[in-house]
mmCIF file of C-alpha atoms and ligand atoms in Angstrom:
data_model
loop_
_atom_site.group_PDB
_atom_site.id
_atom_site.type_symbol
_atom_site.label_atom_id
_atom_site.label_comp_id
_atom_site.label_asym_id
_atom_site.label_seq_id
_atom_site.Cartn_x
_atom_site.Cartn_y
_atom_site.Cartn_z
ATOM 1 C CA MET A 1 0.000 0.000 0.000
ATOM 2 C CA ILE A 2 1.303 3.415 -0.949
ATOM 3 C CA LEU A 3 1.029 4.873 2.609
ATOM 4 C CA GLU A 4 2.821 1.970 4.251
ATOM 5 C CA ARG A 5 5.765 4.033 5.482
ATOM 6 C CA ASP A 6 3.723 7.062 6.482
ATOM 7 C CA SER A 7 2.840 7.796 10.098
ATOM 8 C CA ARG A 8 -0.488 6.971 11.674
ATOM 9 C CA TYR A 9 -1.544 9.055 14.648
ATOM 10 C CA SER A 10 -3.409 6.105 16.114
ATOM 11 C CA ASP A 11 -0.219 4.220 17.041
ATOM 12 C CA GLY A 12 0.743 6.954 19.541
ATOM 13 C CA THR A 13 4.269 7.554 18.257
ATOM 14 C CA VAL A 14 3.722 11.001 16.697
ATOM 15 C CA LEU A 15 4.814 13.375 19.453
ATOM 16 C CA GLY A 16 5.277 16.759 17.820
ATOM 17 C CA SER A 17 2.379 17.233 15.415
ATOM 18 C CA MET A 18 -0.409 19.753 15.830
ATOM 19 C CA CYS A 19 -2.613 17.625 13.580
ATOM 20 C CA THR A 20 -4.318 14.444 14.705
ATOM 21 C CA GLU A 21 -6.743 11.686 13.814
ATOM 22 C CA PRO A 22 -9.869 13.424 12.468
ATOM 23 C CA HIS A 23 -13.081 12.854 14.392
ATOM 24 C CA PRO A 24 -14.970 9.876 12.821
ATOM 25 C CA VAL A 25 -17.885 12.112 11.823
ATOM 26 C CA ALA A 26 -15.529 14.549 10.122
ATOM 27 C CA ARG A 27 -13.898 11.703 8.279
ATOM 28 C CA ARG A 28 -17.245 10.391 6.987
ATOM 29 C CA VAL A 29 -18.512 13.771 5.837
ATOM 30 C CA PHE A 30 -15.150 14.596 4.223
ATOM 31 C CA ARG A 31 -15.428 11.503 2.020
ATOM 32 C CA GLU A 32 -18.942 12.478 0.942
ATOM 33 C CA ALA A 33 -17.864 15.972 -0.038
ATOM 34 C CA LEU A 34 -14.815 15.341 -2.168
ATOM 35 C CA HIS A 35 -16.357 17.147 -5.162
ATOM 36 C CA VAL A 36 -17.298 20.342 -3.340
ATOM 37 C CA ASN A 37 -15.553 23.554 -4.462
ATOM 38 C CA LEU A 38 -15.998 26.472 -2.101
ATOM 39 C CA GLY A 39 -14.566 28.815 -4.681
ATOM 40 C CA ASP A 40 -17.897 28.691 -6.479
ATOM 41 C CA PRO A 41 -20.766 29.460 -4.125
ATOM 42 C CA TYR A 42 -23.138 29.520 -7.119
ATOM 43 C CA LEU A 43 -22.631 25.777 -7.619
ATOM 44 C CA PHE A 44 -22.357 24.958 -3.902
ATOM 45 C CA PRO A 45 -24.624 27.358 -2.006
ATOM 46 C CA ASN A 46 -25.142 24.948 0.897
ATOM 47 C CA ALA A 47 -21.410 24.521 1.405
ATOM 48 C CA ALA A 48 -20.983 28.304 1.254
ATOM 49 C CA GLU A 49 -23.656 28.653 3.921
ATOM 50 C CA ALA A 50 -21.934 25.967 6.020
ATOM 51 C CA GLU A 51 -18.716 27.982 5.829
ATOM 52 C CA ARG A 52 -20.531 31.112 7.014
ATOM 53 C CA GLU A 53 -22.072 29.086 9.857
ATOM 54 C CA CYS A 54 -18.637 27.776 10.854
ATOM 55 C CA VAL A 55 -17.184 31.277 10.830
ATOM 56 C CA ARG A 56 -20.055 32.581 12.973
ATOM 57 C CA TRP A 57 -19.692 29.658 15.398
ATOM 58 C CA MET A 58 -15.955 30.201 15.790
ATOM 59 C CA ALA A 59 -16.501 33.950 16.202
ATOM 60 C CA ARG A 60 -19.139 33.407 18.882
ATOM 61 C CA VAL A 61 -17.923 30.354 20.813
ATOM 62 C CA LEU A 62 -14.146 30.557 20.457
ATOM 63 C CA LEU A 63 -13.629 34.278 19.962
ATOM 64 C CA ASP A 64 -16.338 35.918 22.105
ATOM 65 C CA HIS A 65 -17.447 38.185 19.278
ATOM 66 C CA PRO A 66 -20.055 40.619 20.627
ATOM 67 C CA ALA A 67 -21.808 40.514 17.214
ATOM 68 C CA PRO A 68 -20.774 37.217 15.561
ATOM 69 C CA GLU A 69 -22.963 37.803 12.508
ATOM 70 C CA GLU A 70 -20.668 40.729 11.618
ATOM 71 C CA ALA A 71 -17.543 38.517 11.537
ATOM 72 C CA VAL A 72 -16.158 37.806 8.070
ATOM 73 C CA GLY A 73 -13.855 34.859 7.510
ATOM 74 C CA ALA A 74 -12.958 31.783 5.539
ATOM 75 C CA ILE A 75 -11.645 28.277 5.955
ATOM 76 C CA VAL A 76 -8.392 28.416 4.027
ATOM 77 C CA SER A 77 -5.460 26.144 3.302
ATOM 78 C CA GLY A 78 -3.885 26.478 6.753
ATOM 79 C CA GLY A 79 -2.578 28.783 9.419
ATOM 80 C CA THR A 80 0.022 30.038 6.985
ATOM 81 C CA GLU A 81 -2.503 31.341 4.484
ATOM 82 C CA ALA A 82 -4.550 32.784 7.339
ATOM 83 C CA ASN A 83 -1.555 34.710 8.688
ATOM 84 C CA VAL A 84 -0.586 35.902 5.194
ATOM 85 C CA LEU A 85 -4.131 37.216 4.651
ATOM 86 C CA ALA A 86 -4.073 39.074 7.962
ATOM 87 C CA ALA A 87 -0.755 40.737 7.087
ATOM 88 C CA TYR A 88 -1.888 41.532 3.557
ATOM 89 C CA ALA A 89 -5.130 43.159 4.704
ATOM 90 C CA ALA A 90 -3.276 45.182 7.356
ATOM 91 C CA ARG A 91 -0.708 46.391 4.831
ATOM 92 C CA GLU A 92 -3.421 47.493 2.428
ATOM 93 C CA ALA A 93 -5.439 49.196 5.159
ATOM 94 C CA THR A 94 -2.584 51.060 6.837
ATOM 95 C CA GLY A 95 0.041 51.501 4.116
ATOM 96 C CA GLY A 96 2.610 50.383 6.715
ATOM 97 C CA ARG A 97 5.328 47.848 6.032
ATOM 98 C CA GLU A 98 6.309 46.564 9.454
ATOM 99 C CA ILE A 99 4.804 43.669 11.366
ATOM 100 C CA ILE A 100 5.671 43.517 15.066
ATOM 101 C CA VAL A 101 5.801 39.841 16.022
ATOM 102 C CA PRO A 102 6.893 38.025 19.174
ATOM 103 C CA GLU A 103 10.266 36.346 18.558
ATOM 104 C CA THR A 104 8.390 33.067 19.083
ATOM 105 C CA ARG A 105 6.362 33.651 15.897
ATOM 106 C CA HIS A 106 5.731 30.813 13.477
ATOM 107 C CA PHE A 107 7.771 30.853 10.256
ATOM 108 C CA SER A 108 4.580 31.591 8.312
ATOM 109 C CA PHE A 109 5.129 35.263 9.211
ATOM 110 C CA GLU A 110 8.486 35.157 7.488
ATOM 111 C CA LYS A 111 6.725 33.866 4.382
ATOM 112 C CA ALA A 112 4.121 36.610 4.706
ATOM 113 C CA ALA A 113 6.744 39.320 5.088
ATOM 114 C CA ARG A 114 8.744 38.128 2.100
ATOM 115 C CA MET A 115 5.750 37.706 -0.183
ATOM 116 C CA LEU A 116 4.264 41.040 0.803
ATOM 117 C CA ARG A 117 7.582 42.907 0.874
ATOM 118 C CA MET A 118 7.069 43.723 4.528
ATOM 119 C CA ARG A 119 9.512 43.572 7.452
ATOM 120 C CA LEU A 120 9.271 41.536 10.620
ATOM 121 C CA VAL A 121 10.209 43.397 13.781
ATOM 122 C CA GLU A 122 10.713 40.883 16.560
ATOM 123 C CA ALA A 123 9.811 41.612 20.170
ATOM 124 C CA PRO A 124 11.512 39.721 23.018
ATOM 125 C CA VAL A 125 9.674 37.288 25.274
ATOM 126 C CA ASP A 126 9.688 36.612 29.018
ATOM 127 C CA GLU A 127 10.748 33.458 30.883
ATOM 128 C CA GLU A 128 7.477 31.749 29.893
ATOM 129 C CA TYR A 129 7.980 32.714 26.230
ATOM 130 C CA ARG A 130 5.219 35.361 26.285
ATOM 131 C CA VAL A 131 5.822 38.554 24.398
ATOM 132 C CA ASP A 132 7.057 41.572 26.338
ATOM 133 C CA VAL A 133 4.224 44.037 25.807
ATOM 134 C CA ASP A 134 6.305 47.086 26.830
ATOM 135 C CA ALA A 135 8.869 46.127 24.197
ATOM 136 C CA VAL A 136 6.101 45.857 21.598
ATOM 137 C CA GLN A 137 4.982 49.348 22.514
ATOM 138 C CA ASP A 138 8.540 50.665 22.095
ATOM 139 C CA LEU A 139 8.882 49.031 18.674
ATOM 140 C CA ILE A 140 5.872 50.825 17.165
ATOM 141 C CA THR A 141 6.767 53.291 14.413
ATOM 142 C CA ARG A 142 4.846 55.225 11.769
ATOM 143 C CA ASP A 143 5.473 52.244 9.489
ATOM 144 C CA THR A 144 3.816 49.658 11.758
ATOM 145 C CA ALA A 145 1.048 47.894 9.851
ATOM 146 C CA LEU A 146 0.231 45.129 12.273
ATOM 147 C CA ILE A 147 0.904 43.825 15.766
ATOM 148 C CA VAL A 148 0.757 40.065 16.295
ATOM 149 C CA GLY A 149 0.029 38.142 19.492
ATOM 150 C CA ILE A 150 0.141 34.360 19.782
ATOM 151 C CA VAL A 151 -2.185 31.974 21.583
ATOM 152 C CA GLY A 152 -0.230 28.742 21.596
ATOM 153 C CA THR A 153 3.301 29.290 20.323
ATOM 154 C CA THR A 154 4.621 26.521 18.135
ATOM 155 C CA GLU A 155 7.565 25.643 20.363
ATOM 156 C CA THR A 156 6.248 25.956 23.914
ATOM 157 C CA GLY A 157 2.483 26.467 23.576
ATOM 158 C CA SER A 158 2.752 29.808 25.359
ATOM 159 C CA VAL A 159 -0.107 32.289 25.424
ATOM 160 C CA ASP A 160 0.696 35.975 25.005
ATOM 161 C CA ASP A 161 -1.041 38.631 27.060
ATOM 162 C CA VAL A 162 -3.410 39.583 24.267
ATOM 163 C CA GLU A 163 -5.479 41.721 26.657
ATOM 164 C CA ALA A 164 -2.489 44.024 27.163
ATOM 165 C CA LEU A 165 -1.594 43.930 23.455
ATOM 166 C CA SER A 166 -5.161 44.913 22.634
ATOM 167 C CA ASP A 167 -4.910 47.999 24.845
ATOM 168 C CA VAL A 168 -1.720 49.033 23.050
ATOM 169 C CA ALA A 169 -3.173 48.377 19.595
ATOM 170 C CA GLU A 170 -6.373 50.237 20.338
ATOM 171 C CA ASP A 171 -4.532 53.145 21.876
ATOM 172 C CA ARG A 172 -2.212 53.490 18.878
ATOM 173 C CA GLY A 173 -4.822 52.690 16.222
ATOM 174 C CA ILE A 174 -2.931 49.710 14.810
ATOM 175 C CA PRO A 175 -4.550 46.415 13.721
ATOM 176 C CA LEU A 176 -3.896 43.476 16.062
ATOM 177 C CA HIS A 177 -3.820 39.951 14.679
ATOM 178 C CA VAL A 178 -3.938 36.950 17.012
ATOM 179 C CA ASP A 179 -2.307 33.758 15.799
ATOM 180 C CA ALA A 180 -4.412 31.183 17.628
ATOM 181 C CA ALA A 181 -3.800 28.565 14.946
ATOM 182 C CA PHE A 182 -3.111 26.006 17.668
ATOM 183 C CA GLY A 183 -4.711 27.467 20.783
ATOM 184 C CA GLY A 184 -7.955 28.668 19.231
ATOM 185 C CA PHE A 185 -9.778 25.414 19.924
ATOM 186 C CA VAL A 186 -8.210 24.982 23.391
ATOM 187 C CA ALA A 187 -7.662 28.258 25.262
ATOM 188 C CA PRO A 188 -11.347 29.364 25.260
ATOM 189 C CA PHE A 189 -12.240 26.163 27.125
ATOM 190 C CA LEU A 190 -9.261 26.029 29.515
ATOM 191 C CA ARG A 191 -9.897 29.636 30.424
ATOM 192 C CA ARG A 192 -13.109 28.530 32.128
ATOM 193 C CA TYR A 193 -10.982 26.627 34.662
ATOM 194 C CA ARG A 194 -7.646 28.372 34.897
ATOM 195 C CA ASP A 195 -6.132 31.778 34.476
ATOM 196 C CA LEU A 196 -5.503 32.572 30.792
ATOM 197 C CA PRO A 197 -5.863 35.928 29.061
ATOM 198 C CA ARG A 198 -8.774 36.646 26.744
ATOM 199 C CA PHE A 199 -7.841 36.921 23.100
ATOM 200 C CA GLY A 200 -11.036 37.281 21.092
ATOM 201 C CA PHE A 201 -13.157 40.041 19.627
ATOM 202 C CA ASP A 202 -14.483 41.060 23.035
ATOM 203 C CA LEU A 203 -11.142 42.904 23.180
ATOM 204 C CA GLU A 204 -11.635 46.075 21.159
ATOM 205 C CA GLY A 205 -8.137 46.054 19.684
ATOM 206 C CA VAL A 206 -8.312 42.602 18.076
ATOM 207 C CA THR A 207 -8.987 42.906 14.351
ATOM 208 C CA SER A 208 -8.317 39.373 13.064
ATOM 209 C CA VAL A 209 -7.622 35.888 14.391
ATOM 210 C CA THR A 210 -6.179 32.686 12.916
ATOM 211 C CA VAL A 211 -7.814 29.508 14.286
ATOM 212 C CA ASP A 212 -7.077 26.213 12.567
ATOM 213 C CA PRO A 213 -9.718 23.491 12.420
ATOM 214 C CA HIS A 214 -7.090 21.036 11.142
ATOM 215 C CA LYS A 215 -5.252 21.299 14.445
ATOM 216 C CA MET A 216 -7.377 20.964 17.615
ATOM 217 C CA GLY A 217 -10.625 21.182 15.576
ATOM 218 C CA LEU A 218 -10.131 17.500 14.619
ATOM 219 C CA VAL A 219 -10.769 18.172 10.923
ATOM 220 C CA PRO A 220 -8.689 16.618 8.118
ATOM 221 C CA PRO A 221 -6.361 19.099 6.408
ATOM 222 C CA PRO A 222 -6.432 21.494 4.693
ATOM 223 C CA ALA A 223 -8.417 23.629 7.102
ATOM 224 C CA GLY A 224 -6.953 26.843 8.445
ATOM 225 C CA GLY A 225 -9.240 29.598 9.642
ATOM 226 C CA ILE A 226 -9.046 33.358 9.258
ATOM 227 C CA ILE A 227 -11.689 35.439 11.006
ATOM 228 C CA PHE A 228 -11.879 39.217 10.719
ATOM 229 C CA ARG A 229 -13.889 41.293 13.177
ATOM 230 C CA ASP A 230 -16.016 42.595 10.273
ATOM 231 C CA GLY A 231 -15.902 43.208 6.526
ATOM 232 C CA GLU A 232 -13.599 46.248 6.644
ATOM 233 C CA LEU A 233 -10.182 44.533 6.447
ATOM 234 C CA PRO A 234 -11.076 41.720 4.012
ATOM 235 C CA ARG A 235 -12.604 44.341 1.684
ATOM 236 C CA GLU A 236 -9.085 45.765 1.327
ATOM 237 C CA ILE A 237 -7.875 42.575 -0.353
ATOM 238 C CA GLU A 238 -10.904 41.105 -2.091
ATOM 239 C CA VAL A 239 -11.160 40.839 -5.832
ATOM 240 C CA HIS A 240 -13.996 40.390 -8.257
ATOM 241 C CA ALA A 241 -14.216 36.823 -9.611
ATOM 242 C CA PRO A 242 -15.738 37.592 -12.999
ATOM 243 C CA TYR A 243 -16.651 34.166 -14.370
ATOM 244 C CA LEU A 244 -17.991 32.674 -11.152
ATOM 245 C CA SER A 245 -21.529 32.816 -9.848
ATOM 246 C CA GLY A 246 -22.846 34.742 -12.843
ATOM 247 C CA GLY A 247 -20.220 37.417 -12.292
ATOM 248 C CA GLY A 248 -21.326 38.378 -8.792
ATOM 249 C CA SER A 249 -18.679 36.647 -6.749
ATOM 250 C CA ARG A 250 -15.878 38.237 -4.710
ATOM 251 C CA GLN A 251 -12.968 36.518 -2.975
ATOM 252 C CA PHE A 252 -10.345 37.592 -0.452
ATOM 253 C CA THR A 253 -8.646 34.203 -0.102
ATOM 254 C CA ILE A 254 -5.413 33.457 -1.939
ATOM 255 C CA VAL A 255 -6.621 30.097 -3.174
ATOM 256 C CA GLY A 256 -9.449 30.211 -5.732
ATOM 257 C CA THR A 257 -10.794 26.677 -5.995
ATOM 258 C CA ARG A 258 -11.046 25.650 -2.354
ATOM 259 C CA PRO A 259 -11.902 22.216 -0.996
ATOM 260 C CA GLY A 260 -15.331 22.175 0.625
ATOM 261 C CA ALA A 261 -14.762 18.817 2.304
ATOM 262 C CA PRO A 262 -12.828 20.173 5.318
ATOM 263 C CA VAL A 263 -15.451 22.871 5.858
ATOM 264 C CA LEU A 264 -18.301 20.369 5.812
ATOM 265 C CA ALA A 265 -16.233 18.165 8.119
ATOM 266 C CA LEU A 266 -15.868 21.090 10.534
ATOM 267 C CA TYR A 267 -19.575 21.818 10.300
ATOM 268 C CA ALA A 268 -20.288 18.167 11.130
ATOM 269 C CA ASN A 269 -17.923 18.313 14.121
ATOM 270 C CA ILE A 270 -19.577 21.478 15.366
ATOM 271 C CA LEU A 271 -23.010 19.833 15.132
ATOM 272 C CA THR A 272 -21.832 16.589 16.703
ATOM 273 C CA LEU A 273 -19.303 17.659 19.305
ATOM 274 C CA GLY A 274 -20.511 21.192 19.857
ATOM 275 C CA GLU A 275 -19.077 23.444 22.491
ATOM 276 C CA GLU A 276 -19.348 20.759 25.196
ATOM 277 C CA GLY A 277 -17.579 18.118 23.124
ATOM 278 C CA TYR A 278 -14.707 20.415 22.201
ATOM 279 C CA GLU A 279 -14.398 21.505 25.833
ATOM 280 C CA ARG A 280 -14.226 17.881 26.982
ATOM 281 C CA ILE A 281 -11.441 17.135 24.479
ATOM 282 C CA ALA A 282 -9.452 20.265 25.345
ATOM 283 C CA LEU A 283 -9.630 19.541 29.075
ATOM 284 C CA ALA A 284 -8.681 15.892 28.619
ATOM 285 C CA CYS A 285 -5.643 16.858 26.523
ATOM 286 C CA TYR A 286 -4.595 19.462 29.066
ATOM 287 C CA ARG A 287 -4.921 17.009 31.949
ATOM 288 C CA GLU A 288 -2.638 14.595 30.110
ATOM 289 C CA THR A 289 -0.186 17.433 29.493
ATOM 290 C CA LEU A 290 0.017 18.164 33.212
ATOM 291 C CA ARG A 291 0.702 14.479 33.836
ATOM 292 C CA VAL A 292 3.469 14.550 31.221
ATOM 293 C CA VAL A 293 5.092 17.561 32.871
ATOM 294 C CA ASP A 294 4.945 15.834 36.269
ATOM 295 C CA ALA A 295 6.420 12.653 34.787
ATOM 296 C CA ALA A 296 9.231 14.682 33.213
ATOM 297 C CA LYS A 297 10.083 16.278 36.571
ATOM 298 C CA ASP A 298 9.985 12.893 38.309
ATOM 299 C CA LEU A 299 12.570 11.706 35.786
ATOM 300 C CA GLY A 300 14.809 14.672 36.563
ATOM 301 C CA LEU A 301 13.964 16.572 33.377
ATOM 302 C CA GLU A 302 13.160 20.260 33.187
ATOM 303 C CA PRO A 303 9.980 21.515 31.498
ATOM 304 C CA ALA A 304 10.388 24.812 29.618
ATOM 305 C CA VAL A 305 7.092 26.172 30.951
ATOM 306 C CA ASP A 306 5.600 24.854 34.165
ATOM 307 C CA PRO A 307 2.654 24.656 34.353
ATOM 308 C CA PRO A 308 2.197 24.600 30.590
ATOM 309 C CA HIS A 309 -0.223 27.191 29.214
ATOM 310 C CA LEU A 310 -1.920 24.797 26.793
ATOM 311 C CA ASN A 311 -1.665 21.138 25.789
ATOM 312 C CA LEU A 312 1.966 21.369 24.715
ATOM 313 C CA ALA A 313 4.852 20.288 26.931
ATOM 314 C CA ASN A 314 8.391 21.268 26.053
ATOM 315 C CA VAL A 315 11.166 19.398 27.854
ATOM 316 C CA LEU A 316 14.565 21.078 27.822
ATOM 317 C CA LEU A 317 17.627 19.363 26.341
ATOM 318 C CA ASN A 318 21.175 20.002 27.550
ATOM 319 C CA GLY A 319 22.840 20.871 24.260
ATOM 320 C CA ARG A 320 22.982 20.051 20.566
ATOM 321 C CA ASP A 321 24.641 16.693 21.192
ATOM 322 C CA ALA A 322 21.707 15.581 23.286
ATOM 323 C CA ALA A 323 19.308 16.703 20.554
ATOM 324 C CA GLU A 324 21.226 14.739 17.897
ATOM 325 C CA ARG A 325 21.423 11.668 20.115
ATOM 326 C CA LEU A 326 17.735 11.877 20.921
ATOM 327 C CA LEU A 327 16.809 12.047 17.248
ATOM 328 C CA GLU A 328 18.898 8.953 16.524
ATOM 329 C CA GLU A 329 17.544 6.978 19.470
ATOM 330 C CA ALA A 330 13.960 8.049 18.747
ATOM 331 C CA GLU A 331 14.278 6.888 15.156
ATOM 332 C CA ARG A 332 15.548 3.530 16.353
ATOM 333 C CA HIS A 333 12.616 3.124 18.757
ATOM 334 C CA GLY A 334 9.988 4.376 16.294
ATOM 335 C CA TRP A 335 9.150 7.718 17.942
ATOM 336 C CA LYS A 336 8.436 10.711 15.699
ATOM 337 C CA VAL A 337 9.896 13.661 17.588
ATOM 338 C CA SER A 338 10.197 17.372 17.060
ATOM 339 C CA ILE A 339 13.071 19.406 18.465
ATOM 340 C CA SER A 340 12.569 23.090 19.250
ATOM 341 C CA SER A 341 15.339 25.630 18.968
ATOM 342 C CA ASN A 342 14.142 28.435 21.243
ATOM 343 C CA PRO A 343 14.375 26.892 23.801
ATOM 344 C CA LEU A 344 16.404 23.851 22.821
ATOM 345 C CA GLY A 345 13.996 21.125 23.820
ATOM 346 C CA VAL A 346 11.692 18.412 22.680
ATOM 347 C CA ARG A 347 8.157 19.521 21.872
ATOM 348 C CA ILE A 348 5.398 17.172 22.905
ATOM 349 C CA VAL A 349 2.065 18.289 21.528
ATOM 350 C CA MET A 350 -0.532 16.462 23.597
ATOM 351 C CA MET A 351 -3.080 15.879 20.884
ATOM 352 C CA PRO A 352 -5.963 13.450 21.439
ATOM 353 C CA HIS A 353 -3.943 10.601 19.918
ATOM 354 C CA LEU A 354 -1.444 10.699 22.826
ATOM 355 C CA THR A 355 -1.702 9.613 26.457
ATOM 356 C CA ALA A 356 0.591 10.590 29.308
ATOM 357 C CA ASP A 357 1.415 6.924 29.937
ATOM 358 C CA ARG A 358 2.614 6.458 26.367
ATOM 359 C CA VAL A 359 4.605 9.698 26.405
ATOM 360 C CA THR A 360 6.211 8.733 29.729
ATOM 361 C CA GLU A 361 7.806 5.754 27.962
ATOM 362 C CA PHE A 362 9.400 8.251 25.591
ATOM 363 C CA LEU A 363 10.456 10.530 28.455
ATOM 364 C CA ARG A 364 12.476 7.680 29.957
ATOM 365 C CA LEU A 365 14.461 7.679 26.740
ATOM 366 C CA VAL A 366 14.897 11.458 26.943
ATOM 367 C CA ALA A 367 16.086 11.191 30.553
ATOM 368 C CA ARG A 368 18.663 8.569 29.602
ATOM 369 C CA VAL A 369 19.992 10.667 26.704
ATOM 370 C CA VAL A 370 20.179 13.803 28.855
ATOM 371 C CA ARG A 371 22.011 11.859 31.578
ATOM 372 C CA GLU A 372 24.458 10.342 29.120
ATOM 373 C CA CYS A 373 25.113 13.767 27.640
ATOM 374 C CA GLY A 374 26.170 15.079 31.005
ATOM 375 C CA GLY A 375 22.890 16.551 32.280
HETATM 376 C C1 PLP B 401 1.251 29.168 15.914
HETATM 377 C C2 PLP B 401 1.168 28.670 14.500
HETATM 378 N N1 PLP B 401 0.772 29.506 13.530
HETATM 379 C C3 PLP B 401 0.696 29.114 12.255
HETATM 380 C C4 PLP B 401 1.008 27.831 11.879
HETATM 381 C C5 PLP B 401 0.955 27.428 10.439
HETATM 382 O O1 PLP B 401 -0.098 26.556 10.186
HETATM 383 P P1 PLP B 401 -0.133 25.647 8.894
HETATM 384 O O2 PLP B 401 0.962 24.652 9.015
HETATM 385 O O3 PLP B 401 -1.508 25.064 8.956
HETATM 386 O O4 PLP B 401 0.046 26.532 7.705
HETATM 387 C C6 PLP B 401 1.433 26.915 12.865
HETATM 388 C C7 PLP B 401 1.786 25.541 12.513
HETATM 389 O O5 PLP B 401 2.144 24.723 13.310
HETATM 390 C C8 PLP B 401 1.521 27.350 14.207
HETATM 391 O O6 PLP B 401 1.963 26.544 15.185
#
């Protein structure tokens, strides 16, 4: 079989992926909708309506939008396209060329900056890898087009103080984009039980948010999400699509023909799991993450952030040699690992396909490598 050598989430060896086994309902609906093209709402009006429903649901449930029907968004190819769209719209709206990002930003912002001929201005982070909001304030210039905050950084799962960033953005009249590609389906639920900053449209300064259904939304890829507070920013980048829908169609996404299957899969998940189901999954993943962090400490390892902000545990490594050794050993034992560089550590993304017990087996290997490398 052609996929023989490819990973399967279900065997519990994939430790560093933000994607996971799709929910069974999503999988079934996806298969039924293989022919659906969201680029042509004239041919697929129901799918187009499902996308609008998904956007409204995310705006209301995940992003606390005070008027969710005003939100404008799309399910796009991934968090990368979502972040590019946010930067593009901000550049067009402000005429500025600088994007202030936390130094923990995902590399998609580098792609955005290069494609859009913009510049990234990196702000430092604190000991929990959250952006330093005073530094952001100091970095603002007349050329600032966009400020970015992150809910769930790629390397440590850290959550920036978006409430404070929103105050700065609002005060200075600069768009604020929140990259919640990973945390968007987790933080809103954890926040009901533990202290995490708000990051949605209830904060006046937030103008757009990335939230990816193909990460913790349990939808098969490609399914990134970009949600704007209202139609103002996407209008800056939309174009007329002359031959579609009798000439009446407009698009602000980069991709023209877009797969409808992931959107219908998301819609099915929303109807099946709903807010309660997603909350249950987020809490279960977070509980396992806490167990992983405890297990790491019991083994003499040091977590990068303790307690972790979301369902991502990063365990520090004591040098490049240890990282190389770990990669070799992991390969030999069948683990699929992901090494972070800032901090140097091993990222363990506690997706629903992982359990703390399984990950603890891997941590024993990490502890041995760290010990043998002098830690
Ligand atoms: C915080 C963050 N933003 C954006 C992205 C990019 O998402 P995608 O790979 O879906 O383009 C990722 C991917 O892991 C991410 O962690």
